[in-house]
GROMACS .gro file of C-alpha atoms in nm:
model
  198
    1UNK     CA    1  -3.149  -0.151   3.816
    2UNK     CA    2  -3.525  -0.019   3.846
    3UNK     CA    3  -3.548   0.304   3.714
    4UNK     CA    4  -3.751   0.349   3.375
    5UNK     CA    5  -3.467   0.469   3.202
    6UNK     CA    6  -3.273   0.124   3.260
    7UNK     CA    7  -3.564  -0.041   3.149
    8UNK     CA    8  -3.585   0.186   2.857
    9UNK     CA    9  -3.229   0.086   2.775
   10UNK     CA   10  -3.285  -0.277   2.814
   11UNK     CA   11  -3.527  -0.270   2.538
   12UNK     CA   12  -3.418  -0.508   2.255
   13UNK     CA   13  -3.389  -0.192   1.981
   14UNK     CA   14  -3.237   0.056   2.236
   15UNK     CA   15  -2.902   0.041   2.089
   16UNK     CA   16  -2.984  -0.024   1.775
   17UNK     CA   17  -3.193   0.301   1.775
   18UNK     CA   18  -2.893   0.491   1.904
   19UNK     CA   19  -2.686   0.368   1.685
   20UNK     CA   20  -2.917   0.463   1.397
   21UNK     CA   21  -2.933   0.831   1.565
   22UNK     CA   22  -2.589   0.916   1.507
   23UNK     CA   23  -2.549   0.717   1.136
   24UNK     CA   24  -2.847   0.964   1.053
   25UNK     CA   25  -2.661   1.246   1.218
   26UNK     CA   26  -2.315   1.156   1.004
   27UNK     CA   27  -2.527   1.114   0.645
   28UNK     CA   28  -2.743   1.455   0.708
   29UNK     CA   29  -2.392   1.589   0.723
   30UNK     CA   30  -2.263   1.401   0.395
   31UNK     CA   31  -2.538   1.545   0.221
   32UNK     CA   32  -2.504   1.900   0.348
   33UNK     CA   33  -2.156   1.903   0.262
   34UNK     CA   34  -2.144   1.727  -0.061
   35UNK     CA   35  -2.497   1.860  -0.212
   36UNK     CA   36  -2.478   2.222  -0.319
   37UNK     CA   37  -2.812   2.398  -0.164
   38UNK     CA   38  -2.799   2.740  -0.189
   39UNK     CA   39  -3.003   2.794   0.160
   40UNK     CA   40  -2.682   2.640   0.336
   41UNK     CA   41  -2.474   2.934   0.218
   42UNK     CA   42  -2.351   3.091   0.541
   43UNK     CA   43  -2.496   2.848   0.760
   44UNK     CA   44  -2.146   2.712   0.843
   45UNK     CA   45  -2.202   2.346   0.798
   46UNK     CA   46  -1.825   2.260   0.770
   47UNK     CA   47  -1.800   2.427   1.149
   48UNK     CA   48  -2.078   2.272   1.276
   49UNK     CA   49  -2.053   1.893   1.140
   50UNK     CA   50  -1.696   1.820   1.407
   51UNK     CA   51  -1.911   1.986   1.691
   52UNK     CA   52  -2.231   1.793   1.594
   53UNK     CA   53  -2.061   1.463   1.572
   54UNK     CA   54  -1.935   1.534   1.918
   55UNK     CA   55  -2.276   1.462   2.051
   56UNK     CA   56  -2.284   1.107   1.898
   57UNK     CA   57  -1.920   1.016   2.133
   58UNK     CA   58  -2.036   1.157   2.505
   59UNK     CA   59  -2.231   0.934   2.629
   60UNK     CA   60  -2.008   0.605   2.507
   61UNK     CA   61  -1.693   0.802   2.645
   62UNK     CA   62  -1.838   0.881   2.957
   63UNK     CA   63  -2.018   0.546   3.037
   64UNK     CA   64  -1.702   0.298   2.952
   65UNK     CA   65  -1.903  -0.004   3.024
   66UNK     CA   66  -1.950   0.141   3.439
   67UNK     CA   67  -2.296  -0.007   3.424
   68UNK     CA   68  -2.527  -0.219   3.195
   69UNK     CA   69  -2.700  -0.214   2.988
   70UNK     CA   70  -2.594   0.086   2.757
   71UNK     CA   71  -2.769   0.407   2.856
   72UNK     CA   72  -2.863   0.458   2.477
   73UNK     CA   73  -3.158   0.658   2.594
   74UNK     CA   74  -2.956   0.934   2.752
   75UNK     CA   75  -2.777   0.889   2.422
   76UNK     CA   76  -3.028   0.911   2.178
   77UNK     CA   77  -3.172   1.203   2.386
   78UNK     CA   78  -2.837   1.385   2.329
   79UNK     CA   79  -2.746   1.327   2.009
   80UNK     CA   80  -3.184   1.419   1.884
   81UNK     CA   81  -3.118   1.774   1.905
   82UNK     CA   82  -2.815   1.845   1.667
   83UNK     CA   83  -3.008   1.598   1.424
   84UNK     CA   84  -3.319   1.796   1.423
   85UNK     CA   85  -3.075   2.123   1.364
   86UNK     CA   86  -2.899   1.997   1.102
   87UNK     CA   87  -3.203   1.848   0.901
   88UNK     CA   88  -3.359   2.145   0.955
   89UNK     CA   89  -3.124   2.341   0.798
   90UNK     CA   90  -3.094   2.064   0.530
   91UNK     CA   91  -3.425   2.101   0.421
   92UNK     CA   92  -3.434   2.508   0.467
   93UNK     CA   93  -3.706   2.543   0.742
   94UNK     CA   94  -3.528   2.801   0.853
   95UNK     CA   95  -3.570   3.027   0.583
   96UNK     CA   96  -3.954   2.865   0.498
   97UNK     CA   97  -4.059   2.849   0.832
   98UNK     CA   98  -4.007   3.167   1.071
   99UNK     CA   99  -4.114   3.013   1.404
  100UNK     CA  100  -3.799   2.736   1.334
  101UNK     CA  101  -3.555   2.851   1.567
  102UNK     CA  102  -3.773   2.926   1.851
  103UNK     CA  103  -4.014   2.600   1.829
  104UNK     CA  104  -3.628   2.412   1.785
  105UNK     CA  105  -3.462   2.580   2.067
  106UNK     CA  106  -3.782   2.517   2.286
  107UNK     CA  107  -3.754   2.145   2.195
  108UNK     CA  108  -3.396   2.115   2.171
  109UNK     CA  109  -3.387   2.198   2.596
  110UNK     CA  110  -3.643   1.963   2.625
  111UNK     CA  111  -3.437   1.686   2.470
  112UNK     CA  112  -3.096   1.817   2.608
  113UNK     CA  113  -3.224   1.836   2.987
  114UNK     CA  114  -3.362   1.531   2.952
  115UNK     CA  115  -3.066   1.347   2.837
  116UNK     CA  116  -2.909   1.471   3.143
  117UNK     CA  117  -3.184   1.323   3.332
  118UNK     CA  118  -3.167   0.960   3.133
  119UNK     CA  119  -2.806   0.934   3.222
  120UNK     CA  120  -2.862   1.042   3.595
  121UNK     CA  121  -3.156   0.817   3.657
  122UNK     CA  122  -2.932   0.519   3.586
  123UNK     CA  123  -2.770   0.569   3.883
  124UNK     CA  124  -2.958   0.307   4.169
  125UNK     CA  125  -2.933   0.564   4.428
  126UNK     CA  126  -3.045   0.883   4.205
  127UNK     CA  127  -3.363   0.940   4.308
  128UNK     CA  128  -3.327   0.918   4.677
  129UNK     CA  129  -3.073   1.195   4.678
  130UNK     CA  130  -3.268   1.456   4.612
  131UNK     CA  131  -3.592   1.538   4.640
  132UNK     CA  132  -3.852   1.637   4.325
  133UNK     CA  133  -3.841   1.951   4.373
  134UNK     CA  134  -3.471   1.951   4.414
  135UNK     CA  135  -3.452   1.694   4.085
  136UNK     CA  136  -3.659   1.995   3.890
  137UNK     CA  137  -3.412   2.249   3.989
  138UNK     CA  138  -3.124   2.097   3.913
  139UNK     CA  139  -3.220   1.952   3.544
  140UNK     CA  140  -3.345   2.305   3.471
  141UNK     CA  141  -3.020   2.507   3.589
  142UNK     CA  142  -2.806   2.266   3.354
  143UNK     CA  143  -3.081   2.360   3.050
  144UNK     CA  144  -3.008   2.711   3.163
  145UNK     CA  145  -2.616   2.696   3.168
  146UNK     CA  146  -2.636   2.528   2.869
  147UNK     CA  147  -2.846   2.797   2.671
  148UNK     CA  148  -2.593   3.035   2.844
  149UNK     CA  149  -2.263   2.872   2.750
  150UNK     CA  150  -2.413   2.833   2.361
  151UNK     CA  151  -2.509   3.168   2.344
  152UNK     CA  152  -2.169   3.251   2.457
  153UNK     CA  153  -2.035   3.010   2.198
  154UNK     CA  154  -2.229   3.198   1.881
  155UNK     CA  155  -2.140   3.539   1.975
  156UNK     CA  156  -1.763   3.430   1.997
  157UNK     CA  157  -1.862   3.284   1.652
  158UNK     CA  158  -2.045   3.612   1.499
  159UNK     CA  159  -1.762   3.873   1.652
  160UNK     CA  160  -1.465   3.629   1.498
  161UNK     CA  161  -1.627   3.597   1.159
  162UNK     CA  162  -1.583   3.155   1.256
  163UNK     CA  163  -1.730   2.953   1.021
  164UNK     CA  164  -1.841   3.203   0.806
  165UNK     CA  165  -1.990   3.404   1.118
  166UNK     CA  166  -2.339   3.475   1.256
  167UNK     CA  167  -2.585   3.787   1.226
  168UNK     CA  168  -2.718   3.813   1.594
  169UNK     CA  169  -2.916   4.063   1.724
  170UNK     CA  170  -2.996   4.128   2.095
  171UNK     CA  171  -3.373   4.018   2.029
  172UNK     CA  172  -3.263   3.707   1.916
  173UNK     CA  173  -3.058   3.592   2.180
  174UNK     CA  174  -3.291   3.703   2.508
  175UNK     CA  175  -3.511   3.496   2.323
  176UNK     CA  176  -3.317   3.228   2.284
  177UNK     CA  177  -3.218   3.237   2.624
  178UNK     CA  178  -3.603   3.255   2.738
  179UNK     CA  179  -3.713   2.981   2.537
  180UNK     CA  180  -3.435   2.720   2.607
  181UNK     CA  181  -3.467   2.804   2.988
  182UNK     CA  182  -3.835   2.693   2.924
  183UNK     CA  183  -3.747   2.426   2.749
  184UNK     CA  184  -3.521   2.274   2.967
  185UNK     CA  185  -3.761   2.345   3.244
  186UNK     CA  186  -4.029   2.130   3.021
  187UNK     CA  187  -3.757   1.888   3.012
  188UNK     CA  188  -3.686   1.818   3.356
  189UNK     CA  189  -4.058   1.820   3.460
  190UNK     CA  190  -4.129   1.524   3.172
  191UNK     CA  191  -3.808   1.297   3.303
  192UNK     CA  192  -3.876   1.330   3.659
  193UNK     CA  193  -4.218   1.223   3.533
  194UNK     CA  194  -4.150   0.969   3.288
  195UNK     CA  195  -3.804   0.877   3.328
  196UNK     CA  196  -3.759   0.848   3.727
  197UNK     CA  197  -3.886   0.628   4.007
  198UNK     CA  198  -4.076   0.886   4.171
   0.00000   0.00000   0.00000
C-alpha cells in the first residue's frame, strides 16, 4: 500500500506510539480518580473515564487484522483528543485558562476528522473514489455530525443530572458547534494534504 498513512504506520515506533497513547490515556484516568483535586469536582471523571477508554478499542475492533500493517495512525489520531481532555482537566486549564474549551474543541475536530481520514486513506483504492473536493466534504460533514451527536450527548447529560450533570448555556454550545465544524474542516484540509496520495 502507497498512501502516506500506510507508510506512516509502517514506521518502526508506530505501534509502539499508539500503544503508549492509550497507557497515557488509562494512567491520566488513575490519577484523576484516585488523587483528590478539588478542580475535578463536578467534572464527572467517573462518567467520562468508560467513554474515554472507548476511544483506545475502535480502531483495533474495527481493523481485525483486514490489512497490514496496523493503522496506529488513525489510532493515535483518535484516541489524542480524549487525552488532551482529560489532562486538561487534570491539570485545571479549564478553570486557569478561559480560551480551553474553545482552542480544545477547535483541535480536538482537527484530530478527530483526521483520524477518519488515516483510517480511510488505507484503503488502496481511497483516493480515486472521490475527488478532493469531494474528500474535503465528506471528512468535514463527519467533524460536523460528530460535534452534533456530542452536543446532543451533553445536553442529555446536563437535563438528566448524569455524571454529576453539566451547566450549558446556549452560547456555549453554538460555539461549540462553530468551532468543531471549523475544526474538522481544518482537519480534512491537512489529511487530504498530508495524509493522502493526492
Amino acid at each position: 500500500m502507497g498512501s502516506r498513512t500506510a507508510r506512516l504506520d509502517s514506521g518502526p515506533w508506530s505501534i509502539r506510539f499508539a500503544l503508549g497513547m492509550k497507557v497515557a490515556l488509562a494512567l491520566a484516568f488513575v490519577v484523576a480518580l484516585t488523587v483528590p483535586l478539588d478542580h475535578l469536582e463536578g467534572k464527572g471523571m467517573g462518567f467520562r473515564f468508560p467513554l474515554f477508554m472507548l476511544s483506545a478499542v475502535v480502531v483495533p475492533a474495527a481493523w481485525r487484522r483486514r490489512f497490514d500493517p496496523y493503522p496506529a495512525t488513525a489510532d493515535v489520531l483518535l484516541v489524542a483528543p480524549f487525552l488532551l481532555d482529560t489532562l486538561a482537566n487534570l491539570v485545571g486549564l479549564y478553570d486557569t485558562f478561559a480560551a480551553t474549551d474553545d482552542v480544545l474543541h477547535t483541535l480536538n475536530w482537527v484530530l478527530l476528522v483526521s483520524a477518519f481520514h488515516a483510517w480511510r486513506f488505507r484503503r488502496a483504492d481511497s483516493t480515486s473514489e472521490t475527488s478532493r473536493a469531494d474528500a474535503w466534504l465528506l471528512g468535514a460533514g463527519i467533524g460536523a455530525l460528530a460535534i452534533v451527536g456530542w452536543e446532543i450527548a451533553e445536553w442529555i447529560v446536563a437535563e438528566t443530572g448524569a455524571g454529576g450533570g453539566l451547566s450549558l448555556t446556549y452560547e456555549d454550545t453554538i460555539g461549540d458547534l462553530a468551532l468543531s465544524t471549523a475544526g474538522g474542516m481544518i482537519g480534512s484540509l491537512l489529511s487530504i494534504r498530508y495524509l493522502s496520495e493526492w
